[in-house]
Short mmCIF file of C-alpha atoms and ligand atoms in Angstrom, two decimals:
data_model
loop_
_atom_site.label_atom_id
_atom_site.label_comp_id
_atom_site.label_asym_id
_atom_site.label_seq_id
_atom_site.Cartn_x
_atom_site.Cartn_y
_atom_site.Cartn_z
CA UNK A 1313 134.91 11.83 29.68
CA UNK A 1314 134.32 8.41 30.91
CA UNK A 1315 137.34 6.87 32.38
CA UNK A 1316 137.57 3.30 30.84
CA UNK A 1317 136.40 2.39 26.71
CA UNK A 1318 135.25 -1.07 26.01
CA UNK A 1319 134.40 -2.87 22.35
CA UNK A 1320 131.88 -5.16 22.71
CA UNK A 1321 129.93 -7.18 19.95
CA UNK A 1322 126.00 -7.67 20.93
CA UNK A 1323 123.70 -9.10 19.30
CA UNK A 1324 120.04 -9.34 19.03
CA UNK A 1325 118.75 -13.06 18.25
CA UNK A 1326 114.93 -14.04 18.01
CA UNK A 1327 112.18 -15.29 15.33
CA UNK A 1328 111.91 -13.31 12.03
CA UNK A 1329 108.98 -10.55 12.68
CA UNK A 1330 109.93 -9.74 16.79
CA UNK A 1331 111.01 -6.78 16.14
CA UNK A 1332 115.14 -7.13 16.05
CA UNK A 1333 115.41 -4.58 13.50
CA UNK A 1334 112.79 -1.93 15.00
CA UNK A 1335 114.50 -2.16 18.08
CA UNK A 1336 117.92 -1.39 17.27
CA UNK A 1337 116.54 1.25 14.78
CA UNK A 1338 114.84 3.00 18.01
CA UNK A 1339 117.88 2.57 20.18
CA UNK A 1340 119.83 3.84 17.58
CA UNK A 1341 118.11 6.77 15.75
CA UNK A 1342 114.82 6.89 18.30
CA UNK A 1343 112.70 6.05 15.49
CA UNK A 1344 110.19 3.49 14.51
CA UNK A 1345 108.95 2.88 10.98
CA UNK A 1346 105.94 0.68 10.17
CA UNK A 1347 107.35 -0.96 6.68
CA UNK A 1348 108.52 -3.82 7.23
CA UNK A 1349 112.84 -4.38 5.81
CA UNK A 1350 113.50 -7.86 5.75
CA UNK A 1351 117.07 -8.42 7.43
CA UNK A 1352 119.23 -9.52 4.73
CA UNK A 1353 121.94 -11.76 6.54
CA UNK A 1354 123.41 -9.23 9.27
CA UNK A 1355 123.65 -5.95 9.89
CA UNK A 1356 125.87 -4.17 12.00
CA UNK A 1357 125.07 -0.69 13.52
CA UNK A 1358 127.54 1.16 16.26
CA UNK A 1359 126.48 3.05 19.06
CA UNK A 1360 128.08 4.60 22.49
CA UNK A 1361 126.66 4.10 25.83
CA UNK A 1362 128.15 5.50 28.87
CA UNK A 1363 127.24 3.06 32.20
CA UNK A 1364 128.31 3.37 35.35
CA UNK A 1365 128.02 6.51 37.29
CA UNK A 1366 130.79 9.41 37.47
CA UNK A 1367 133.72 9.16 38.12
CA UNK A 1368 133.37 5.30 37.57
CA UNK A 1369 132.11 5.21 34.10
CA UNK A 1370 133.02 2.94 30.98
CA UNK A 1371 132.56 3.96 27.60
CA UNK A 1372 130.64 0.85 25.99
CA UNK A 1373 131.39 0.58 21.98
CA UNK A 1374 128.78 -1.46 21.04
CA UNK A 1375 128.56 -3.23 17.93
CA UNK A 1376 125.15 -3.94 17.89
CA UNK A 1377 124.23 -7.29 15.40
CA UNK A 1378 121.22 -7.60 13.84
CA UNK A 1379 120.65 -11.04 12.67
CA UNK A 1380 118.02 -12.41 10.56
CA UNK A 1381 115.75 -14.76 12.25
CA UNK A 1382 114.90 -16.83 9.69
CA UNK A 1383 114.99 -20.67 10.05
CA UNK A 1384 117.14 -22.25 7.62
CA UNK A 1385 119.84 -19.73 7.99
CA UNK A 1386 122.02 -21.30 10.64
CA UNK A 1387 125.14 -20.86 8.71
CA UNK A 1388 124.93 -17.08 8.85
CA UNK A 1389 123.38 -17.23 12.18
CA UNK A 1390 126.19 -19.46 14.05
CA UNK A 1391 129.04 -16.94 11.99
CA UNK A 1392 127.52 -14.12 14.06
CA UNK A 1393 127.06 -15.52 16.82
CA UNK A 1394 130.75 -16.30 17.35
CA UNK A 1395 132.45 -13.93 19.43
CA UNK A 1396 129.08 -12.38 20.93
CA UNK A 1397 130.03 -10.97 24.19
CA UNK A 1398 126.28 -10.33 25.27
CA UNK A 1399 122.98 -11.38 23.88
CA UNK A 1400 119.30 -9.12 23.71
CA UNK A 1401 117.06 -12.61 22.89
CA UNK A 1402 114.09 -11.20 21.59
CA UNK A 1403 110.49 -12.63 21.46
CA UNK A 1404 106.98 -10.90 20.45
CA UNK A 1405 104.63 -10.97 23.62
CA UNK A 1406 101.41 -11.72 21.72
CA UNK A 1407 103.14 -14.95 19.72
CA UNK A 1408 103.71 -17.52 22.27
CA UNK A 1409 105.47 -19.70 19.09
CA UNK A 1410 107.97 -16.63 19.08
CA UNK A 1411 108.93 -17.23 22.82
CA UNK A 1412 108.91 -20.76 22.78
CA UNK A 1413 111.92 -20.62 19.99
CA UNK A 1414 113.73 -17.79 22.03
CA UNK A 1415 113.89 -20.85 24.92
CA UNK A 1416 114.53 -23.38 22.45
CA UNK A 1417 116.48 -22.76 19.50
CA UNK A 1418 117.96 -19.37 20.45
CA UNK A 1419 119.34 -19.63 23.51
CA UNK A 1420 120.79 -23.14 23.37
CA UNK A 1421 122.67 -22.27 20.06
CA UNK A 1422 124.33 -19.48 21.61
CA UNK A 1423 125.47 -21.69 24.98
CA UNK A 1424 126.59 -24.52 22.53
CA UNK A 1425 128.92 -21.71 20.16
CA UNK A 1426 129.95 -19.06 22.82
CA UNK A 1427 128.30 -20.02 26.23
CA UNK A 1428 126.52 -18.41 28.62
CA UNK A 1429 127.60 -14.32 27.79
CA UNK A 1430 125.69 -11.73 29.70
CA UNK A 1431 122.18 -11.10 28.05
CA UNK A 1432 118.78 -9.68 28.56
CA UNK A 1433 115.46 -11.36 27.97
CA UNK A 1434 113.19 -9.26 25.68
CA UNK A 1435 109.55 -9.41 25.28
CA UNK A 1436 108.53 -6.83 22.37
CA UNK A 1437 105.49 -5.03 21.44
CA UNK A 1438 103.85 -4.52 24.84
CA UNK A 1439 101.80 -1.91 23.28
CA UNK A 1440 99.85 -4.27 21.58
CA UNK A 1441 98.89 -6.05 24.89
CA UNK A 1442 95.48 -5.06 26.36
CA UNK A 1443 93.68 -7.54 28.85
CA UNK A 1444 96.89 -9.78 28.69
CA UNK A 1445 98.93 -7.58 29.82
CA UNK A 1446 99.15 -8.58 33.88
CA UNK A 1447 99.78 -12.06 32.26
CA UNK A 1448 102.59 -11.22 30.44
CA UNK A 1449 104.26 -9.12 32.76
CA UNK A 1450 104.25 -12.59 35.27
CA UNK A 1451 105.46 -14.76 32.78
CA UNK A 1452 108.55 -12.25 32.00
CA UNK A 1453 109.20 -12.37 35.83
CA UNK A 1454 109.17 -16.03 35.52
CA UNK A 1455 111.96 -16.09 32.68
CA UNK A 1456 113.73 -13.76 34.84
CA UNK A 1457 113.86 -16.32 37.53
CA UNK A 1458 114.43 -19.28 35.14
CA UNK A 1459 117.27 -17.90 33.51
CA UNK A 1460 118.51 -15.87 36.43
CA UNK A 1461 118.74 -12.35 33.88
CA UNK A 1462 116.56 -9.77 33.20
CA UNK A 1463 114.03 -9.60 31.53
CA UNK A 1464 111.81 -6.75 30.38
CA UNK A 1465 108.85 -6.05 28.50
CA UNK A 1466 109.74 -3.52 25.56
CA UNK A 1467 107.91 -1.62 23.15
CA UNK A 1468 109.75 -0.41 19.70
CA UNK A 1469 107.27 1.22 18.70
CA UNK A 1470 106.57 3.44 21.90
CA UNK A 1471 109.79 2.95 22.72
CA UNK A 1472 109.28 2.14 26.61
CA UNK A 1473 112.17 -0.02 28.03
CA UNK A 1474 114.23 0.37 24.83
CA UNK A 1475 117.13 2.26 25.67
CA UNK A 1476 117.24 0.32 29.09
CA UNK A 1477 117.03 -2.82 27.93
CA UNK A 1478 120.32 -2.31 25.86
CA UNK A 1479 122.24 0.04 28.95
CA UNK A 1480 121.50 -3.08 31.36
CA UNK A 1481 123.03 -5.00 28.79
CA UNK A 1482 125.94 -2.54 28.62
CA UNK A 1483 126.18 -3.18 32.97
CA UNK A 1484 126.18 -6.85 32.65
CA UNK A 1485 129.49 -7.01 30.28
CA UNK A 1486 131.08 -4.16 31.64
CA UNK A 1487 130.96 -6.62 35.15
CA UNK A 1488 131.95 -9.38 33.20
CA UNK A 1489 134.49 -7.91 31.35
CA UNK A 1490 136.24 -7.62 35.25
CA UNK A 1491 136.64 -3.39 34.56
CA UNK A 1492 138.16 -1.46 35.82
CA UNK A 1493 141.06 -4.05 35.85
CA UNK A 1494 140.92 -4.87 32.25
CA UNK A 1495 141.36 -1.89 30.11
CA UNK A 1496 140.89 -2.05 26.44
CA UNK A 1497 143.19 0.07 24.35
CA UNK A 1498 141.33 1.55 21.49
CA UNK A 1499 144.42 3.19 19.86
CA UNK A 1500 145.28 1.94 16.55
CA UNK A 1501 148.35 0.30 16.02
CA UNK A 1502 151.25 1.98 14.11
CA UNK A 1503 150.39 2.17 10.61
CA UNK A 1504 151.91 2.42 7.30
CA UNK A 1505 152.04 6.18 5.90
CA UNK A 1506 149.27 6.54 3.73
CA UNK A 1507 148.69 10.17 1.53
CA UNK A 1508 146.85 12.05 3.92
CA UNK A 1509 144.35 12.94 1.57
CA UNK A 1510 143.33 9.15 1.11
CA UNK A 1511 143.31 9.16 5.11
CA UNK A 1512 140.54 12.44 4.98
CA UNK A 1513 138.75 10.44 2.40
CA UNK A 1514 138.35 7.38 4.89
CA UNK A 1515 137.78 9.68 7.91
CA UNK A 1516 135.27 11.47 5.69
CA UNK A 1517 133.70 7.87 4.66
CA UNK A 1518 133.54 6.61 7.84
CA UNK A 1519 132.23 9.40 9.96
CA UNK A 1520 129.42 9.80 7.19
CA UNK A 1521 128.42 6.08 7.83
CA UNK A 1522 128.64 6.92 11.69
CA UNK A 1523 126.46 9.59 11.66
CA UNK A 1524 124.31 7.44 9.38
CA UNK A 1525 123.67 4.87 12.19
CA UNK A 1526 125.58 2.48 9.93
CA UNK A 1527 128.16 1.19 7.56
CA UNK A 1528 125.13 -0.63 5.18
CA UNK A 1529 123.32 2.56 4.51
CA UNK A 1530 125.98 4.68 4.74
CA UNK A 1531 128.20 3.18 2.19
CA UNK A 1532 126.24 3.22 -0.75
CA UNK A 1533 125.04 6.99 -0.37
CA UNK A 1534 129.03 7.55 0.03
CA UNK A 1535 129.69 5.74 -2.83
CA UNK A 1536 127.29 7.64 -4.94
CA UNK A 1537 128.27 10.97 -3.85
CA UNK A 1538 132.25 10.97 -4.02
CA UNK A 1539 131.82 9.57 -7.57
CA UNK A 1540 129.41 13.18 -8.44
CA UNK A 1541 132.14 14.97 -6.66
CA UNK A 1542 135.00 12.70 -8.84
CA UNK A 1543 136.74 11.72 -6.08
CA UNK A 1544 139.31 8.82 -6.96
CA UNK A 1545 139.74 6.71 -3.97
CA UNK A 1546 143.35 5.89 -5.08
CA UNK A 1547 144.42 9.27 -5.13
CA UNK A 1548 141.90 11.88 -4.11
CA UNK A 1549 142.41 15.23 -4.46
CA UNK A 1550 141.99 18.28 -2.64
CA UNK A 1551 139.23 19.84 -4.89
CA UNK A 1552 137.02 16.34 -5.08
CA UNK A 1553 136.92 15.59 -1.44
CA UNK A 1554 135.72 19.24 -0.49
CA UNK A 1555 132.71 18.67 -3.30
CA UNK A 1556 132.04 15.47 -1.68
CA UNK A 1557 131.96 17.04 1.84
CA UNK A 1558 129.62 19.39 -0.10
CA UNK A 1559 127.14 16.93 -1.71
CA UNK A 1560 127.38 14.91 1.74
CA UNK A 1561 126.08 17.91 3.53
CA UNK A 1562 122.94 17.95 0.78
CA UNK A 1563 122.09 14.49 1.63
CA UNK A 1564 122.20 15.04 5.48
CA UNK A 1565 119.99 17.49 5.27
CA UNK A 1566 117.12 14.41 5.61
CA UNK A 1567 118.17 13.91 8.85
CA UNK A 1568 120.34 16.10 10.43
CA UNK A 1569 119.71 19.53 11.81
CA UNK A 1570 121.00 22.63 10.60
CA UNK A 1571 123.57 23.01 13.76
CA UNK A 1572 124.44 18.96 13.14
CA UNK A 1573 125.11 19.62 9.60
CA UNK A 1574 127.21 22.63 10.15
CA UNK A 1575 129.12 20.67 13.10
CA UNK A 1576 129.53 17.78 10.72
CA UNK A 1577 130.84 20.39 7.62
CA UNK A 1578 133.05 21.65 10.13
CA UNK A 1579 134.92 19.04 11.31
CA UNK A 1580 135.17 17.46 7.68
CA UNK A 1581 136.65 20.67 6.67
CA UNK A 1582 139.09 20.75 9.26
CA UNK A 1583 140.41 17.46 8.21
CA UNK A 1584 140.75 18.28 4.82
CA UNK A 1585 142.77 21.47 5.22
CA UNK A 1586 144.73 19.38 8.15
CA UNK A 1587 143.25 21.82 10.90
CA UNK A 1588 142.36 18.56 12.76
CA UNK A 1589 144.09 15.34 12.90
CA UNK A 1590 142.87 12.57 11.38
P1 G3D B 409 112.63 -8.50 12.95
O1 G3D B 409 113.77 -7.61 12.62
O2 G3D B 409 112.78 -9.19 14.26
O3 G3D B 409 112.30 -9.45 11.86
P2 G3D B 409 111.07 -6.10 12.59
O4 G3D B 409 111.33 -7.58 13.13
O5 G3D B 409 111.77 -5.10 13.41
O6 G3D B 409 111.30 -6.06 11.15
O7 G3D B 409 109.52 -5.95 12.94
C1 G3D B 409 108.53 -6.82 12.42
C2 G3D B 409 107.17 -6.16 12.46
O8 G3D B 409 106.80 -5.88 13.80
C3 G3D B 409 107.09 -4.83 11.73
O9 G3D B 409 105.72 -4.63 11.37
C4 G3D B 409 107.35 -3.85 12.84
O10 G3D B 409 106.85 -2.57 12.54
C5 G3D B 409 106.56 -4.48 13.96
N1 G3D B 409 107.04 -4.11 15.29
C6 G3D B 409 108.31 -4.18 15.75
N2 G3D B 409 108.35 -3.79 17.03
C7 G3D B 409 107.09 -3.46 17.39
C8 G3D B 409 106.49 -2.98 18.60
O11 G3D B 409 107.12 -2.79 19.64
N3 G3D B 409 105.14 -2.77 18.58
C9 G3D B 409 104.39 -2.98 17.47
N4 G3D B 409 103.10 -2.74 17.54
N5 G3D B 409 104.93 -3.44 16.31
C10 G3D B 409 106.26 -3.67 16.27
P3 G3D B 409 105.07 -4.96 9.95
O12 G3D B 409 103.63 -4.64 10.15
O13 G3D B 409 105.71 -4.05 8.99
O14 G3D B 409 105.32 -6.40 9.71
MG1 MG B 410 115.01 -7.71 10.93
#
Protein backbone atom coordinates (compact mmCIF):
# COMPACT_ATOMS: atom_id res chain seq x y z
CA UNK A 1 0.00 0.00 0.00
CA UNK A 2 1.52 3.22 -0.94
CA UNK A 3 1.70 5.61 1.86
CA UNK A 4 0.36 8.99 0.47
CA UNK A 5 -2.88 9.26 -2.47
CA UNK A 6 -2.89 12.22 -4.71
CA UNK A 7 -5.79 13.47 -7.42
CA UNK A 8 -4.33 15.02 -10.09
CA UNK A 9 -5.96 16.25 -13.46
CA UNK A 10 -3.43 15.74 -16.63
CA UNK A 11 -3.92 16.39 -19.69
CA UNK A 12 -2.65 15.63 -23.06
CA UNK A 13 -2.67 18.81 -25.51
CA UNK A 14 -1.27 18.72 -29.21
CA UNK A 15 -2.53 18.99 -33.03
CA UNK A 16 -5.51 16.77 -34.07
CA UNK A 17 -3.86 13.40 -35.61
CA UNK A 18 -0.54 13.16 -32.89
CA UNK A 19 -1.70 10.56 -31.41
CA UNK A 20 -3.46 11.99 -27.94
CA UNK A 21 -6.01 9.42 -28.04
CA UNK A 22 -3.69 6.29 -29.00
CA UNK A 23 -1.58 7.18 -26.33
CA UNK A 24 -3.75 7.30 -23.45
CA UNK A 25 -5.57 4.21 -24.96
CA UNK A 26 -2.01 2.31 -24.66
CA UNK A 27 -1.27 3.69 -21.23
CA UNK A 28 -4.49 2.80 -20.24
CA UNK A 29 -5.58 -0.61 -21.69
CA UNK A 30 -1.92 -1.41 -23.49
CA UNK A 31 -3.57 -1.38 -26.71
CA UNK A 32 -3.32 0.35 -30.00
CA UNK A 33 -6.01 0.36 -32.68
CA UNK A 34 -5.41 1.60 -36.23
CA UNK A 35 -9.09 3.31 -36.86
CA UNK A 36 -8.94 6.41 -36.39
CA UNK A 37 -11.98 7.99 -33.35
CA UNK A 38 -12.14 11.52 -33.75
CA UNK A 39 -12.05 13.13 -30.10
CA UNK A 40 -15.34 14.56 -29.61
CA UNK A 41 -14.70 17.56 -27.12
CA UNK A 42 -12.93 15.72 -24.05
CA UNK A 43 -12.61 12.68 -22.69
CA UNK A 44 -11.68 11.70 -19.42
CA UNK A 45 -10.12 8.26 -18.55
CA UNK A 46 -8.72 7.33 -14.77
CA UNK A 47 -5.82 5.44 -14.06
CA UNK A 48 -3.43 4.61 -10.85
CA UNK A 49 0.22 4.96 -10.86
CA UNK A 50 2.32 4.23 -7.95
CA UNK A 51 5.84 6.56 -8.05
CA UNK A 52 8.26 6.78 -5.76
CA UNK A 53 10.00 3.82 -4.38
CA UNK A 54 8.90 1.78 -1.10
CA UNK A 55 8.30 2.85 1.66
CA UNK A 56 8.12 6.43 0.08
CA UNK A 57 5.48 5.94 -2.45
CA UNK A 58 2.37 8.13 -3.54
CA UNK A 59 -0.57 6.79 -5.04
CA UNK A 60 -1.11 9.15 -8.21
CA UNK A 61 -5.06 9.33 -9.26
CA UNK A 62 -4.76 10.52 -12.47
CA UNK A 63 -7.42 11.95 -14.40
CA UNK A 64 -6.03 11.72 -17.59
CA UNK A 65 -7.76 14.51 -20.31
CA UNK A 66 -7.95 13.90 -23.66
CA UNK A 67 -8.62 16.97 -25.57
CA UNK A 68 -9.40 17.44 -29.09
CA UNK A 69 -6.82 19.21 -31.02
CA UNK A 70 -8.72 20.79 -33.37
CA UNK A 71 -8.25 24.54 -34.18
CA UNK A 72 -11.27 26.44 -33.72
CA UNK A 73 -12.15 24.77 -30.53
CA UNK A 74 -10.56 27.05 -27.98
CA UNK A 75 -13.62 27.32 -25.92
CA UNK A 76 -13.58 23.65 -25.02
CA UNK A 77 -9.90 23.61 -25.07
CA UNK A 78 -9.25 26.64 -22.46
CA UNK A 79 -12.40 24.83 -20.12
CA UNK A 80 -10.02 21.86 -19.84
CA UNK A 81 -7.25 23.28 -19.50
CA UNK A 82 -8.25 25.04 -16.29
CA UNK A 83 -7.16 23.37 -13.32
CA UNK A 84 -4.48 21.09 -15.22
CA UNK A 85 -1.96 20.22 -12.69
CA UNK A 86 0.53 18.69 -15.35
CA UNK A 87 0.65 18.72 -19.08
CA UNK A 88 1.91 15.55 -21.74
CA UNK A 89 2.23 18.26 -24.99
CA UNK A 90 2.21 16.01 -27.71
CA UNK A 91 3.63 16.42 -31.30
CA UNK A 92 4.06 13.75 -34.30
CA UNK A 93 7.92 13.42 -35.09
CA UNK A 94 7.53 13.14 -38.87
CA UNK A 95 5.16 16.57 -39.05
CA UNK A 96 7.36 19.38 -38.21
CA UNK A 97 3.84 21.71 -38.56
CA UNK A 98 2.67 19.42 -35.55
CA UNK A 99 5.71 20.53 -33.35
CA UNK A 100 5.84 23.91 -34.35
CA UNK A 101 2.06 24.38 -32.82
CA UNK A 102 3.05 22.29 -29.65
CA UNK A 103 5.76 25.48 -29.17
CA UNK A 104 3.37 27.90 -30.29
CA UNK A 105 -0.15 27.61 -29.62
CA UNK A 106 -0.04 24.82 -27.02
CA UNK A 107 2.19 25.65 -24.65
CA UNK A 108 1.63 29.40 -24.39
CA UNK A 109 -2.19 28.83 -23.85
CA UNK A 110 -1.59 26.70 -21.02
CA UNK A 111 1.11 29.37 -19.26
CA UNK A 112 -1.45 32.21 -20.05
CA UNK A 113 -4.70 29.97 -18.21
CA UNK A 114 -2.81 27.88 -15.52
CA UNK A 115 1.02 28.61 -15.83
CA UNK A 116 3.85 26.75 -15.97
CA UNK A 117 2.47 23.05 -14.26
CA UNK A 118 4.87 20.19 -14.45
CA UNK A 119 4.78 18.53 -18.01
CA UNK A 120 6.57 16.30 -20.39
CA UNK A 121 7.46 16.99 -23.98
CA UNK A 122 6.21 14.21 -26.31
CA UNK A 123 7.34 13.34 -29.70
CA UNK A 124 5.00 10.38 -31.06
CA UNK A 125 5.31 7.78 -33.60
CA UNK A 126 9.05 7.09 -33.51
CA UNK A 127 8.35 3.93 -35.23
CA UNK A 128 7.70 5.56 -38.27
CA UNK A 129 11.20 7.25 -38.24
CA UNK A 130 13.89 5.49 -40.35
CA UNK A 131 17.01 7.58 -41.59
CA UNK A 132 15.64 10.57 -39.46
CA UNK A 133 15.74 9.09 -36.62
CA UNK A 134 19.40 10.40 -35.06
CA UNK A 135 17.82 13.79 -36.11
CA UNK A 136 14.97 13.60 -34.17
CA UNK A 137 16.31 12.20 -31.20
CA UNK A 138 18.76 15.71 -31.14
CA UNK A 139 16.10 17.94 -31.67
CA UNK A 140 14.00 16.29 -28.61
CA UNK A 141 17.23 16.85 -26.53
CA UNK A 142 17.13 20.34 -27.67
CA UNK A 143 13.40 20.93 -26.41
CA UNK A 144 14.54 19.33 -23.35
CA UNK A 145 17.06 22.01 -22.85
CA UNK A 146 14.78 24.84 -24.12
CA UNK A 147 12.07 24.15 -21.92
CA UNK A 148 14.13 22.74 -19.11
CA UNK A 149 11.55 19.23 -18.98
CA UNK A 150 11.70 16.12 -20.46
CA UNK A 151 11.22 15.17 -23.30
CA UNK A 152 10.95 11.75 -24.93
CA UNK A 153 10.41 10.16 -28.09
CA UNK A 154 7.25 7.75 -27.82
CA UNK A 155 5.72 5.27 -29.87
CA UNK A 156 1.76 4.35 -29.34
CA UNK A 157 1.79 2.05 -31.46
CA UNK A 158 4.89 -0.05 -30.18
CA UNK A 159 4.35 1.35 -27.16
CA UNK A 160 8.14 2.27 -26.25
CA UNK A 161 8.35 5.22 -23.74
CA UNK A 162 4.57 5.16 -23.14
CA UNK A 163 4.06 4.18 -19.75
CA UNK A 164 7.22 6.31 -18.79
CA UNK A 165 6.40 9.20 -20.30
CA UNK A 166 3.14 9.44 -18.13
CA UNK A 167 5.06 7.90 -14.56
CA UNK A 168 7.70 10.88 -15.08
CA UNK A 169 4.82 12.95 -15.31
CA UNK A 170 3.37 11.34 -12.17
CA UNK A 171 7.26 12.33 -10.37
CA UNK A 172 7.14 15.84 -11.50
CA UNK A 173 3.63 16.71 -9.61
CA UNK A 174 4.09 14.48 -6.90
CA UNK A 175 7.45 17.07 -6.25
CA UNK A 176 5.39 19.85 -6.93
CA UNK A 177 2.60 18.98 -5.07
CA UNK A 178 5.42 19.44 -1.87
CA UNK A 179 4.43 15.44 -0.66
CA UNK A 180 4.88 14.08 1.71
CA UNK A 181 3.83 17.34 3.55
CA UNK A 182 0.65 17.84 1.74
CA UNK A 183 -1.62 14.94 2.07
CA UNK A 184 -4.76 14.70 0.13
CA UNK A 185 -7.70 13.13 1.86
CA UNK A 186 -9.62 11.01 -0.51
CA UNK A 187 -12.45 10.14 1.96
CA UNK A 188 -15.75 11.33 1.04
CA UNK A 189 -17.42 13.69 3.05
CA UNK A 190 -20.42 12.71 5.26
CA UNK A 191 -23.27 12.05 3.15
CA UNK A 192 -26.92 11.97 3.20
CA UNK A 193 -28.42 8.29 3.77
CA UNK A 194 -29.28 7.05 0.57
CA UNK A 195 -31.21 3.25 0.16
CA UNK A 196 -28.37 1.13 0.03
CA UNK A 197 -29.52 -0.57 -2.86
CA UNK A 198 -29.35 2.78 -4.97
CA UNK A 199 -25.70 3.05 -3.36
CA UNK A 200 -24.84 -0.85 -4.94
CA UNK A 201 -26.36 0.41 -8.09
CA UNK A 202 -23.79 3.43 -8.27
CA UNK A 203 -20.91 1.27 -6.91
CA UNK A 204 -21.99 -1.27 -9.51
CA UNK A 205 -22.12 1.70 -12.29
CA UNK A 206 -19.10 3.10 -11.47
CA UNK A 207 -16.76 0.22 -11.00
CA UNK A 208 -18.15 -1.12 -14.47
CA UNK A 209 -16.99 2.24 -16.09
CA UNK A 210 -13.60 1.76 -14.10
CA UNK A 211 -12.86 -1.39 -15.29
CA UNK A 212 -13.96 -0.05 -18.68
CA UNK A 213 -11.02 2.45 -18.80
CA UNK A 214 -13.75 5.09 -18.70
CA UNK A 215 -16.91 6.85 -17.76
CA UNK A 216 -17.76 7.62 -21.86
CA UNK A 217 -17.77 4.03 -22.84
CA UNK A 218 -18.74 2.72 -19.85
CA UNK A 219 -21.91 4.56 -19.36
CA UNK A 220 -23.78 3.79 -22.25
CA UNK A 221 -23.12 -0.12 -22.12
CA UNK A 222 -24.41 0.43 -18.32
CA UNK A 223 -27.21 2.14 -19.40
CA UNK A 224 -28.24 -0.48 -21.83
CA UNK A 225 -27.79 -3.34 -19.63
CA UNK A 226 -29.58 -2.29 -16.23
CA UNK A 227 -32.57 -1.31 -18.43
CA UNK A 228 -32.55 -5.49 -19.89
CA UNK A 229 -32.13 -6.35 -16.30
CA UNK A 230 -35.18 -3.57 -15.31
CA UNK A 231 -33.33 -1.96 -12.93
CA UNK A 232 -35.05 1.45 -11.84
CA UNK A 233 -32.41 3.80 -10.83
CA UNK A 234 -34.86 5.48 -8.36
CA UNK A 235 -35.49 2.50 -6.52
CA UNK A 236 -33.65 -0.60 -7.59
CA UNK A 237 -34.33 -3.71 -6.38
CA UNK A 238 -32.64 -6.62 -5.18
CA UNK A 239 -33.64 -9.02 -8.07
CA UNK A 240 -32.74 -6.26 -11.03
CA UNK A 241 -29.35 -5.31 -9.85
CA UNK A 242 -28.16 -9.07 -9.52
CA UNK A 243 -29.46 -9.52 -13.44
CA UNK A 244 -27.57 -6.51 -14.24
CA UNK A 245 -24.40 -7.78 -12.45
CA UNK A 246 -25.31 -10.80 -14.64
CA UNK A 247 -25.65 -9.22 -18.12
CA UNK A 248 -22.52 -6.97 -17.07
CA UNK A 249 -20.49 -10.07 -16.66
CA UNK A 250 -21.71 -11.13 -20.51
CA UNK A 251 -20.43 -7.98 -21.84
CA UNK A 252 -17.00 -8.20 -20.04
CA UNK A 253 -16.40 -11.16 -21.39
CA UNK A 254 -14.76 -8.94 -24.59
CA UNK A 255 -12.22 -7.95 -22.50
CA UNK A 256 -11.77 -9.37 -19.37
CA UNK A 257 -10.41 -12.72 -18.42
CA UNK A 258 -12.19 -15.45 -16.95
CA UNK A 259 -10.37 -14.90 -13.32
CA UNK A 260 -11.11 -10.82 -13.91
CA UNK A 261 -14.65 -11.53 -14.58
CA UNK A 262 -15.14 -13.82 -11.71
CA UNK A 263 -13.14 -11.23 -9.38
CA UNK A 264 -15.35 -8.51 -10.77
CA UNK A 265 -18.83 -10.88 -10.17
CA UNK A 266 -17.49 -11.34 -6.89
CA UNK A 267 -17.07 -8.24 -5.48
CA UNK A 268 -20.41 -6.91 -7.17
CA UNK A 269 -22.08 -9.68 -5.41
CA UNK A 270 -20.72 -8.92 -2.21
CA UNK A 271 -22.07 -5.48 -2.38
CA UNK A 272 -25.33 -6.42 -3.24
CA UNK A 273 -25.95 -8.92 -0.44
CA UNK A 274 -23.98 -6.18 1.88
CA UNK A 275 -20.98 -8.73 2.37
CA UNK A 276 -18.77 -5.70 1.47
CA UNK A 277 -19.21 -2.13 2.15
CA UNK A 278 -19.97 0.10 -0.27
P1 LIG B 1 -5.20 12.41 -31.76
O1 LIG B 1 -6.00 11.84 -30.65
O2 LIG B 1 -4.04 13.21 -31.29
O3 LIG B 1 -6.01 13.16 -32.75
P2 LIG B 1 -4.99 9.67 -32.62
O4 LIG B 1 -4.54 11.19 -32.57
O5 LIG B 1 -4.58 8.95 -31.40
O6 LIG B 1 -6.40 9.59 -32.99
O7 LIG B 1 -4.05 9.13 -33.79
C1 LIG B 1 -4.08 9.67 -35.10
C2 LIG B 1 -3.51 8.67 -36.09
O8 LIG B 1 -2.16 8.40 -35.78
C3 LIG B 1 -4.21 7.32 -36.09
O9 LIG B 1 -3.99 6.74 -37.38
C4 LIG B 1 -3.35 6.53 -35.15
O10 LIG B 1 -3.47 5.14 -35.36
C5 LIG B 1 -1.97 7.00 -35.55
N1 LIG B 1 -0.98 6.87 -34.50
C6 LIG B 1 -1.07 7.31 -33.22
N2 LIG B 1 0.06 7.04 -32.56
C7 LIG B 1 0.88 6.41 -33.42
C8 LIG B 1 2.22 5.87 -33.33
O11 LIG B 1 2.89 5.93 -32.30
N3 LIG B 1 2.73 5.31 -34.46
C9 LIG B 1 2.04 5.23 -35.61
N4 LIG B 1 2.63 4.66 -36.65
N5 LIG B 1 0.79 5.74 -35.74
C10 LIG B 1 0.22 6.31 -34.66
P3 LIG B 1 -5.00 6.78 -38.62
O12 LIG B 1 -4.24 6.11 -39.70
O13 LIG B 1 -6.17 6.01 -38.19
O14 LIG B 1 -5.25 8.22 -38.88
MG1 LIG C 1 -8.05 12.15 -30.29
Amino acid sequence: MPDEAMKAKILLLGDGGVGKTSLIRRFVVDQFSDDYITTIGTKVTKKDVIVGRPPNTVDVIMQIWDVLGQKGYGGVQETAVKGAQGVLFVHDLTREDSRRSMEEYWMPMVWRLVGRVPMVIVGNKVDLLEDERVAAHEYTYYLHEKYDAPAVMTSAKTGVNVESSFRTLGELMVEAAGIPIERIALVTPPQEPVDRLIRVADKIMTDFCYQLGSVEAGMPVVKRQFERAGVDVRAPTLSSLQKAIEYLGVVEKDFKTESEIAENWRRRVGWLEGREAV
